[in-house]
């Protein structure tokens, strides 16, 4: 998986490559699909959601430019797989999930696998997690038409926010926003397809 899907497509950050090799993806995939865990595509998980394609997890982690001392917010814990990868790169990860059963399953599995620096919060992640802010990186694993303002507000100075922007059912553009003081700049990293970010307000 790491050689053919991650390195060959241009992910070069050695820490990301090590993290992708370290996390046992088959543990995050529903049991009937375990034999497809390392295949080159997303897979269905509970609550009609998906565990992202391995390459997408690596691409987003690399784009977030995470240092070992960083505090990171993930929006959309899903299976917990992305959070596990981020936890190998960062000092602390807070991951927010709106589905109670997914949040509970991810909490249990991440603890079992020893990812002690991850906290799973059951909430509407479009509000971020203000009590643990600011974050050096925010990784949103669901697509939104616009960037929710709280996520930008909770980004540290110099921080990076990675989010798929666009409509459901269409391809979205994976976007990186950088915050420098009160200024932000954005760039498009490529075309992607994610489940929607659902705001519970
Ligand atoms: N990172 C996940 C990918 C999960 S798919 C993994 O590695 O498995 C995206 C997830 O975002 C889904 O679980 C969905 O329930 C969740 N989601 C959608 N809108 C959300 C919101 N507003 N707040 C928190 N989670 C949300």
Short mmCIF file of C-alpha atoms and ligand atoms in Angstrom, two decimals:
data_model
loop_
_atom_site.label_atom_id
_atom_site.label_comp_id
_atom_site.label_asym_id
_atom_site.label_seq_id
_atom_site.Cartn_x
_atom_site.Cartn_y
_atom_site.Cartn_z
CA UNK A 1 0.00 0.00 0.00
CA UNK A 2 2.66 2.50 1.04
CA UNK A 3 4.94 1.88 -1.95
CA UNK A 4 2.34 1.66 -4.71
CA UNK A 5 -0.38 4.03 -3.53
CA UNK A 6 1.42 6.59 -1.39
CA UNK A 7 5.06 6.98 -2.47
CA UNK A 8 4.48 6.40 -6.18
CA UNK A 9 1.89 9.19 -6.27
CA UNK A 10 4.31 11.68 -4.82
CA UNK A 11 3.88 11.73 -1.04
CA UNK A 12 7.45 12.34 0.14
CA UNK A 13 7.27 13.38 3.83
CA UNK A 14 9.13 10.53 5.58
CA UNK A 15 7.14 11.01 8.80
CA UNK A 16 3.87 10.60 6.89
CA UNK A 17 5.18 7.49 5.14
CA UNK A 18 6.26 6.01 8.48
CA UNK A 19 2.86 6.82 10.02
CA UNK A 20 0.99 5.21 7.13
CA UNK A 21 3.10 2.07 7.52
CA UNK A 22 2.60 2.00 11.29
CA UNK A 23 -1.21 2.14 11.56
CA UNK A 24 -3.00 -1.21 10.99
CA UNK A 25 -5.77 -0.07 8.61
CA UNK A 26 -7.49 -3.48 8.70
CA UNK A 27 -8.49 -2.81 12.32
CA UNK A 28 -10.51 0.26 11.26
CA UNK A 29 -12.45 -1.47 8.46
CA UNK A 30 -15.70 -3.42 9.12
CA UNK A 31 -14.99 -7.13 9.46
CA UNK A 32 -16.56 -8.38 6.20
CA UNK A 33 -14.31 -5.95 4.30
CA UNK A 34 -11.06 -6.67 6.12
CA UNK A 35 -9.59 -8.34 3.04
CA UNK A 36 -9.96 -5.02 1.16
CA UNK A 37 -8.47 -2.89 3.93
CA UNK A 38 -5.29 -2.04 1.99
CA UNK A 39 -7.01 -1.54 -1.39
CA UNK A 40 -6.75 1.75 -3.24
CA UNK A 41 -10.22 3.15 -2.46
CA UNK A 42 -12.49 4.30 0.35
CA UNK A 43 -14.66 1.67 2.07
CA UNK A 44 -18.08 1.86 3.75
CA UNK A 45 -18.21 2.00 7.56
CA UNK A 46 -21.23 2.27 9.90
CA UNK A 47 -23.81 5.09 9.68
CA UNK A 48 -23.49 5.23 5.85
CA UNK A 49 -20.08 6.90 6.17
CA UNK A 50 -16.70 5.97 4.69
CA UNK A 51 -13.11 5.39 5.72
CA UNK A 52 -11.06 7.49 3.30
CA UNK A 53 -8.78 6.03 0.62
CA UNK A 54 -5.26 5.49 2.07
CA UNK A 55 -3.69 7.92 -0.42
CA UNK A 56 -6.16 10.66 0.59
CA UNK A 57 -5.28 10.22 4.27
CA UNK A 58 -1.56 10.51 3.44
CA UNK A 59 -2.07 13.48 1.10
CA UNK A 60 -4.07 15.42 3.70
CA UNK A 61 -1.61 14.58 6.48
CA UNK A 62 1.31 15.76 4.34
CA UNK A 63 -0.53 18.93 3.31
CA UNK A 64 -1.14 19.75 6.98
CA UNK A 65 2.67 19.97 7.54
CA UNK A 66 2.45 18.56 11.05
CA UNK A 67 5.36 18.89 13.50
CA UNK A 68 5.82 16.58 16.49
CA UNK A 69 4.84 19.37 18.92
CA UNK A 70 1.61 20.33 17.07
CA UNK A 71 -1.92 20.21 18.41
CA UNK A 72 -4.23 19.04 15.65
CA UNK A 73 -8.00 19.07 15.15
CA UNK A 74 -9.70 16.57 12.86
CA UNK A 75 -13.35 17.06 11.87
CA UNK A 76 -15.01 13.74 11.01
CA UNK A 77 -13.47 10.93 13.06
CA UNK A 78 -15.43 8.21 11.22
CA UNK A 79 -13.55 4.97 11.84
CA UNK A 80 -10.74 6.76 13.70
CA UNK A 81 -8.18 5.76 11.05
CA UNK A 82 -7.26 9.29 9.99
CA UNK A 83 -6.91 10.33 13.63
CA UNK A 84 -4.59 7.37 14.25
CA UNK A 85 -2.34 8.49 11.39
CA UNK A 86 -2.39 12.12 12.61
CA UNK A 87 -1.61 10.96 16.14
CA UNK A 88 1.66 9.43 14.89
CA UNK A 89 2.66 12.87 13.57
CA UNK A 90 1.40 15.28 16.25
CA UNK A 91 1.63 15.83 20.00
CA UNK A 92 -2.14 15.79 20.45
CA UNK A 93 -5.17 15.14 18.24
CA UNK A 94 -8.75 16.12 18.96
CA UNK A 95 -11.18 14.49 16.54
CA UNK A 96 -14.85 15.41 16.39
CA UNK A 97 -17.61 13.09 15.11
CA UNK A 98 -21.36 13.78 14.95
CA UNK A 99 -22.45 10.10 14.97
CA UNK A 100 -22.47 8.72 18.50
CA UNK A 101 -21.85 5.09 17.48
CA UNK A 102 -18.88 6.03 15.29
CA UNK A 103 -17.43 8.26 18.03
CA UNK A 104 -17.78 5.47 20.61
CA UNK A 105 -16.26 2.80 18.34
CA UNK A 106 -13.36 5.08 17.40
CA UNK A 107 -12.70 5.95 21.05
CA UNK A 108 -12.53 2.27 21.99
CA UNK A 109 -10.34 1.20 19.07
CA UNK A 110 -7.88 4.11 19.36
CA UNK A 111 -7.45 3.32 23.07
CA UNK A 112 -6.96 -0.39 22.35
CA UNK A 113 -4.26 0.42 19.78
CA UNK A 114 -2.49 2.74 22.22
CA UNK A 115 -3.19 6.10 20.56
CA UNK A 116 -3.23 7.82 23.94
CA UNK A 117 -2.80 11.30 22.48
CA UNK A 118 -6.18 11.25 20.68
CA UNK A 119 -9.44 12.53 22.16
CA UNK A 120 -12.68 11.72 20.31
CA UNK A 121 -15.45 14.26 20.90
CA UNK A 122 -19.08 13.60 19.91
CA UNK A 123 -20.26 16.96 18.57
CA UNK A 124 -20.85 19.08 15.47
CA UNK A 125 -17.31 19.53 14.20
CA UNK A 126 -18.22 22.52 12.06
CA UNK A 127 -18.00 24.40 15.36
CA UNK A 128 -14.50 23.03 15.94
CA UNK A 129 -13.55 22.29 19.53
CA UNK A 130 -12.96 25.72 21.10
CA UNK A 131 -11.97 24.37 24.52
CA UNK A 132 -8.78 22.83 23.08
CA UNK A 133 -7.94 25.59 20.53
CA UNK A 134 -5.73 26.92 19.00
CA UNK A 135 -4.65 24.20 16.58
CA UNK A 136 -1.55 24.20 14.41
CA UNK A 137 -3.46 22.12 11.87
CA UNK A 138 -7.14 21.39 11.18
CA UNK A 139 -8.02 18.48 8.89
CA UNK A 140 -11.64 18.26 7.73
CA UNK A 141 -12.56 14.85 6.30
CA UNK A 142 -16.02 15.80 4.99
CA UNK A 143 -16.94 18.18 2.17
CA UNK A 144 -18.40 21.63 2.74
CA UNK A 145 -19.52 24.46 0.42
CA UNK A 146 -17.61 26.97 2.52
CA UNK A 147 -15.05 26.86 5.32
CA UNK A 148 -16.87 27.06 8.67
CA UNK A 149 -15.70 30.28 10.36
CA UNK A 150 -15.01 28.68 13.79
CA UNK A 151 -12.38 26.42 12.19
CA UNK A 152 -10.45 29.44 10.91
CA UNK A 153 -10.84 31.21 14.26
CA UNK A 154 -9.41 28.19 16.09
CA UNK A 155 -6.37 27.97 13.81
CA UNK A 156 -3.09 29.11 15.40
CA UNK A 157 -1.03 31.82 13.74
CA UNK A 158 0.87 30.02 10.98
CA UNK A 159 -1.64 27.18 11.07
CA UNK A 160 -2.89 25.10 8.13
CA UNK A 161 -6.47 24.01 7.46
CA UNK A 162 -7.17 21.24 4.95
CA UNK A 163 -10.74 20.86 3.67
CA UNK A 164 -12.58 19.47 0.61
CA UNK A 165 -14.68 22.38 -0.73
CA UNK A 166 -17.67 21.86 -3.00
CA UNK A 167 -21.08 20.22 -3.24
CA UNK A 168 -22.20 16.70 -2.43
CA UNK A 169 -22.34 14.39 -5.43
CA UNK A 170 -19.77 16.47 -7.28
CA UNK A 171 -16.04 16.42 -7.10
CA UNK A 172 -14.72 18.89 -4.57
CA UNK A 173 -11.43 20.71 -4.54
CA UNK A 174 -9.11 19.86 -1.72
CA UNK A 175 -8.09 23.21 -0.29
CA UNK A 176 -5.32 24.36 2.05
CA UNK A 177 -5.82 27.59 3.96
CA UNK A 178 -2.91 29.17 5.82
CA UNK A 179 -3.39 31.68 8.58
CA UNK A 180 -0.80 34.41 9.02
CA UNK A 181 -1.94 36.85 11.70
CA UNK A 182 -5.29 38.18 10.52
CA UNK A 183 -4.54 37.24 6.91
CA UNK A 184 -5.45 33.96 5.24
CA UNK A 185 -4.39 32.53 1.90
CA UNK A 186 -5.80 29.49 0.13
CA UNK A 187 -4.59 27.10 -2.54
CA UNK A 188 -6.16 24.13 -4.31
CA UNK A 189 -4.37 20.79 -3.99
CA UNK A 190 -6.47 18.64 -6.33
CA UNK A 191 -9.88 17.12 -6.96
CA UNK A 192 -11.45 14.79 -4.41
CA UNK A 193 -14.77 13.21 -3.42
CA UNK A 194 -15.92 13.16 0.22
CA UNK A 195 -19.15 12.59 2.16
CA UNK A 196 -20.81 15.87 3.21
CA UNK A 197 -20.08 17.87 6.33
CA UNK A 198 -23.46 18.04 8.07
CA UNK A 199 -24.03 20.97 10.40
CA UNK A 200 -26.31 20.07 13.31
CA UNK A 201 -27.23 23.63 14.22
N1 LIG B 1 -11.44 10.39 8.95
C1 LIG B 1 -12.43 9.34 8.74
C2 LIG B 1 -13.27 9.60 7.51
C3 LIG B 1 -14.69 9.61 7.87
S1 LIG B 1 -15.82 10.17 6.65
C4 LIG B 1 -11.75 7.98 8.72
O1 LIG B 1 -10.53 7.92 8.65
O2 LIG B 1 -12.47 6.97 8.81
C5 LIG B 1 -16.32 11.71 7.35
C6 LIG B 1 -16.94 11.68 8.71
O3 LIG B 1 -17.35 13.02 9.01
C7 LIG B 1 -18.17 10.82 8.87
O4 LIG B 1 -17.95 9.90 9.89
C8 LIG B 1 -19.28 11.80 9.25
O5 LIG B 1 -20.21 11.28 10.19
C9 LIG B 1 -18.48 12.94 9.86
N2 LIG B 1 -19.14 14.24 9.87
C10 LIG B 1 -19.91 14.82 8.92
N3 LIG B 1 -20.31 16.04 9.32
C11 LIG B 1 -19.79 16.22 10.56
C12 LIG B 1 -19.85 17.28 11.51
N4 LIG B 1 -20.51 18.42 11.26
N5 LIG B 1 -19.19 17.12 12.68
C13 LIG B 1 -18.48 16.00 12.95
N6 LIG B 1 -18.41 14.96 12.10
C14 LIG B 1 -19.04 15.07 10.92
#
